[in-house]
């Protein structure tokens, strides 16, 4: 299990399992946000925040929404543009305590170009 929250605590998430690895992506958004993603099935994730506490940023092809806290600015997770459709999402593991992610494998995803893992 892994818990995360933004700096001010308005946006919180819980992942019910430990991820097999974390993903660092070099796409135009992720390199700016410096996020470290724990991809997860929506069914394994509990989200706790008010809809009016966040900014939903739809990028590029409009299929993904990056969620950031409106107050402190931390990017906490992304989800499909239509969350009702369920499915894929990812949590920014930098919202967890460092001790919770220490030792987890980090894989590098080439989101900028080939759309494949580099390792
Ligand atoms: Zn916040």
PDB file of C-alpha atoms and ligand atoms in Angstrom:
ATOM      1  CA  UNK A   1       0.000   0.000   0.000  1.00  0.00           C
ATOM      2  CA  UNK A   2       1.131   3.550  -0.721  1.00  0.00           C
ATOM      3  CA  UNK A   3      -0.344   6.891   0.398  1.00  0.00           C
ATOM      4  CA  UNK A   4       0.243  10.242  -1.233  1.00  0.00           C
ATOM      5  CA  UNK A   5      -0.901  13.797  -0.783  1.00  0.00           C
ATOM      6  CA  UNK A   6      -0.142  17.180  -2.278  1.00  0.00           C
ATOM      7  CA  UNK A   7       1.860  19.681  -0.229  1.00  0.00           C
ATOM      8  CA  UNK A   8      -1.178  21.318   1.372  1.00  0.00           C
ATOM      9  CA  UNK A   9      -3.078  18.054   1.840  1.00  0.00           C
ATOM     10  CA  UNK A  10      -6.171  18.983  -0.176  1.00  0.00           C
ATOM     11  CA  UNK A  11      -5.597  16.131  -2.664  1.00  0.00           C
ATOM     12  CA  UNK A  12      -4.909  12.635  -1.330  1.00  0.00           C
ATOM     13  CA  UNK A  13      -4.681   9.203  -2.848  1.00  0.00           C
ATOM     14  CA  UNK A  14      -4.119   5.657  -1.656  1.00  0.00           C
ATOM     15  CA  UNK A  15      -2.871   2.772  -3.771  1.00  0.00           C
ATOM     16  CA  UNK A  16      -3.845  -0.595  -2.317  1.00  0.00           C
ATOM     17  CA  UNK A  17      -0.797  -2.435  -3.639  1.00  0.00           C
ATOM     18  CA  UNK A  18       2.900  -1.710  -3.990  1.00  0.00           C
ATOM     19  CA  UNK A  19       3.715  -1.006  -7.642  1.00  0.00           C
ATOM     20  CA  UNK A  20       6.157  -3.301  -9.461  1.00  0.00           C
ATOM     21  CA  UNK A  21       8.033  -0.241 -10.681  1.00  0.00           C
ATOM     22  CA  UNK A  22       7.795   3.525 -11.013  1.00  0.00           C
ATOM     23  CA  UNK A  23       7.999   5.300 -14.350  1.00  0.00           C
ATOM     24  CA  UNK A  24       9.936   8.404 -15.245  1.00  0.00           C
ATOM     25  CA  UNK A  25       8.709   9.810 -18.568  1.00  0.00           C
ATOM     26  CA  UNK A  26      10.410  12.369 -20.804  1.00  0.00           C
ATOM     27  CA  UNK A  27       7.288  13.697 -22.538  1.00  0.00           C
ATOM     28  CA  UNK A  28       6.707  17.423 -22.736  1.00  0.00           C
ATOM     29  CA  UNK A  29       4.497  17.448 -19.634  1.00  0.00           C
ATOM     30  CA  UNK A  30       6.342  14.964 -17.424  1.00  0.00           C
ATOM     31  CA  UNK A  31       9.756  16.517 -17.907  1.00  0.00           C
ATOM     32  CA  UNK A  32       8.352  19.805 -16.695  1.00  0.00           C
ATOM     33  CA  UNK A  33       6.442  18.320 -13.774  1.00  0.00           C
ATOM     34  CA  UNK A  34       9.353  15.964 -12.911  1.00  0.00           C
ATOM     35  CA  UNK A  35       6.747  13.413 -11.944  1.00  0.00           C
ATOM     36  CA  UNK A  36       7.476   9.820 -11.009  1.00  0.00           C
ATOM     37  CA  UNK A  37       4.502   7.685 -11.965  1.00  0.00           C
ATOM     38  CA  UNK A  38       3.005   4.652 -10.290  1.00  0.00           C
ATOM     39  CA  UNK A  39       0.633   3.275 -12.923  1.00  0.00           C
ATOM     40  CA  UNK A  40      -2.373   1.538 -11.466  1.00  0.00           C
ATOM     41  CA  UNK A  41      -5.776   0.131 -12.228  1.00  0.00           C
ATOM     42  CA  UNK A  42      -8.420   2.604 -11.155  1.00  0.00           C
ATOM     43  CA  UNK A  43      -9.966  -0.130  -8.976  1.00  0.00           C
ATOM     44  CA  UNK A  44      -6.814  -0.198  -6.799  1.00  0.00           C
ATOM     45  CA  UNK A  45      -6.864   3.530  -6.117  1.00  0.00           C
ATOM     46  CA  UNK A  46      -8.814   5.580  -3.598  1.00  0.00           C
ATOM     47  CA  UNK A  47      -8.963   9.297  -4.385  1.00  0.00           C
ATOM     48  CA  UNK A  48      -9.879  11.879  -1.762  1.00  0.00           C
ATOM     49  CA  UNK A  49     -10.384  15.488  -2.875  1.00  0.00           C
ATOM     50  CA  UNK A  50     -13.078  17.949  -3.841  1.00  0.00           C
ATOM     51  CA  UNK A  51     -13.570  18.521  -7.547  1.00  0.00           C
ATOM     52  CA  UNK A  52     -13.218  22.271  -7.049  1.00  0.00           C
ATOM     53  CA  UNK A  53      -9.822  21.790  -5.324  1.00  0.00           C
ATOM     54  CA  UNK A  54      -8.039  20.740  -8.492  1.00  0.00           C
ATOM     55  CA  UNK A  55      -7.105  21.847 -11.975  1.00  0.00           C
ATOM     56  CA  UNK A  56      -7.635  19.247 -14.712  1.00  0.00           C
ATOM     57  CA  UNK A  57      -5.219  19.817 -17.571  1.00  0.00           C
ATOM     58  CA  UNK A  58      -6.030  18.000 -20.804  1.00  0.00           C
ATOM     59  CA  UNK A  59      -2.960  17.739 -22.980  1.00  0.00           C
ATOM     60  CA  UNK A  60      -2.240  16.939 -26.591  1.00  0.00           C
ATOM     61  CA  UNK A  61      -4.719  14.439 -27.941  1.00  0.00           C
ATOM     62  CA  UNK A  62      -7.080  15.189 -25.028  1.00  0.00           C
ATOM     63  CA  UNK A  63      -7.153  11.579 -23.814  1.00  0.00           C
ATOM     64  CA  UNK A  64      -5.385  12.224 -20.497  1.00  0.00           C
ATOM     65  CA  UNK A  65      -6.074  14.713 -17.736  1.00  0.00           C
ATOM     66  CA  UNK A  66      -3.266  15.760 -15.413  1.00  0.00           C
ATOM     67  CA  UNK A  67      -4.669  16.622 -12.003  1.00  0.00           C
ATOM     68  CA  UNK A  68      -2.988  19.304  -9.910  1.00  0.00           C
ATOM     69  CA  UNK A  69      -3.931  20.940  -6.635  1.00  0.00           C
ATOM     70  CA  UNK A  70      -5.376  24.389  -7.182  1.00  0.00           C
ATOM     71  CA  UNK A  71      -3.882  25.659  -3.917  1.00  0.00           C
ATOM     72  CA  UNK A  72      -0.309  24.321  -3.750  1.00  0.00           C
ATOM     73  CA  UNK A  73       0.207  23.380  -7.399  1.00  0.00           C
ATOM     74  CA  UNK A  74       1.424  19.805  -6.986  1.00  0.00           C
ATOM     75  CA  UNK A  75       0.578  17.432  -9.841  1.00  0.00           C
ATOM     76  CA  UNK A  76      -0.819  14.445  -7.954  1.00  0.00           C
ATOM     77  CA  UNK A  77      -2.021  12.052 -10.679  1.00  0.00           C
ATOM     78  CA  UNK A  78      -3.363  11.627 -14.162  1.00  0.00           C
ATOM     79  CA  UNK A  79      -6.421   9.770 -15.342  1.00  0.00           C
ATOM     80  CA  UNK A  80      -8.354   9.184 -18.515  1.00  0.00           C
ATOM     81  CA  UNK A  81     -10.090  12.308 -19.761  1.00  0.00           C
ATOM     82  CA  UNK A  82     -13.368  10.543 -19.017  1.00  0.00           C
ATOM     83  CA  UNK A  83     -12.827   9.126 -15.500  1.00  0.00           C
ATOM     84  CA  UNK A  84     -16.203   7.376 -15.680  1.00  0.00           C
ATOM     85  CA  UNK A  85     -14.660   5.111 -18.299  1.00  0.00           C
ATOM     86  CA  UNK A  86     -12.314   3.772 -15.602  1.00  0.00           C
ATOM     87  CA  UNK A  87      -9.170   2.083 -16.767  1.00  0.00           C
ATOM     88  CA  UNK A  88      -5.715   3.513 -16.781  1.00  0.00           C
ATOM     89  CA  UNK A  89      -4.336   6.155 -14.490  1.00  0.00           C
ATOM     90  CA  UNK A  90      -1.104   6.932 -12.685  1.00  0.00           C
ATOM     91  CA  UNK A  91      -0.198   8.439  -9.337  1.00  0.00           C
ATOM     92  CA  UNK A  92       2.735  10.779  -8.826  1.00  0.00           C
ATOM     93  CA  UNK A  93       4.843   8.785  -6.378  1.00  0.00           C
ATOM     94  CA  UNK A  94       6.648  11.959  -5.318  1.00  0.00           C
ATOM     95  CA  UNK A  95       3.470  12.707  -3.313  1.00  0.00           C
ATOM     96  CA  UNK A  96       4.330   9.736  -1.077  1.00  0.00           C
ATOM     97  CA  UNK A  97       6.874   9.824   1.732  1.00  0.00           C
ATOM     98  CA  UNK A  98      10.377   9.147   0.377  1.00  0.00           C
ATOM     99  CA  UNK A  99      10.669   6.054   2.559  1.00  0.00           C
ATOM    100  CA  UNK A 100       7.611   4.561   0.853  1.00  0.00           C
ATOM    101  CA  UNK A 101       9.236   4.589  -2.593  1.00  0.00           C
ATOM    102  CA  UNK A 102      12.833   3.964  -1.566  1.00  0.00           C
ATOM    103  CA  UNK A 103      14.239   0.917  -3.311  1.00  0.00           C
ATOM    104  CA  UNK A 104      11.479   0.620  -5.917  1.00  0.00           C
ATOM    105  CA  UNK A 105      12.704   0.078  -9.455  1.00  0.00           C
ATOM    106  CA  UNK A 106      12.494   3.132 -11.711  1.00  0.00           C
ATOM    107  CA  UNK A 107      11.901   2.567 -15.419  1.00  0.00           C
ATOM    108  CA  UNK A 108      12.367   5.192 -18.123  1.00  0.00           C
ATOM    109  CA  UNK A 109       9.571   5.712 -20.629  1.00  0.00           C
ATOM    110  CA  UNK A 110      10.227   7.538 -23.879  1.00  0.00           C
ATOM    111  CA  UNK A 111       6.957   9.443 -24.032  1.00  0.00           C
ATOM    112  CA  UNK A 112       8.657  12.170 -26.068  1.00  0.00           C
ATOM    113  CA  UNK A 113       9.347   9.965 -29.062  1.00  0.00           C
ATOM    114  CA  UNK A 114       9.085   6.164 -29.406  1.00  0.00           C
ATOM    115  CA  UNK A 115       6.394   5.672 -26.740  1.00  0.00           C
ATOM    116  CA  UNK A 116       8.314   2.659 -25.406  1.00  0.00           C
ATOM    117  CA  UNK A 117      10.255   1.811 -22.288  1.00  0.00           C
ATOM    118  CA  UNK A 118      13.988   2.403 -22.660  1.00  0.00           C
ATOM    119  CA  UNK A 119      14.880  -0.148 -19.974  1.00  0.00           C
TER     120      UNK A 119
HETATM  121 ZN1  LIG B   1      -2.396  21.093  -2.320  1.00  0.00          ZN
END
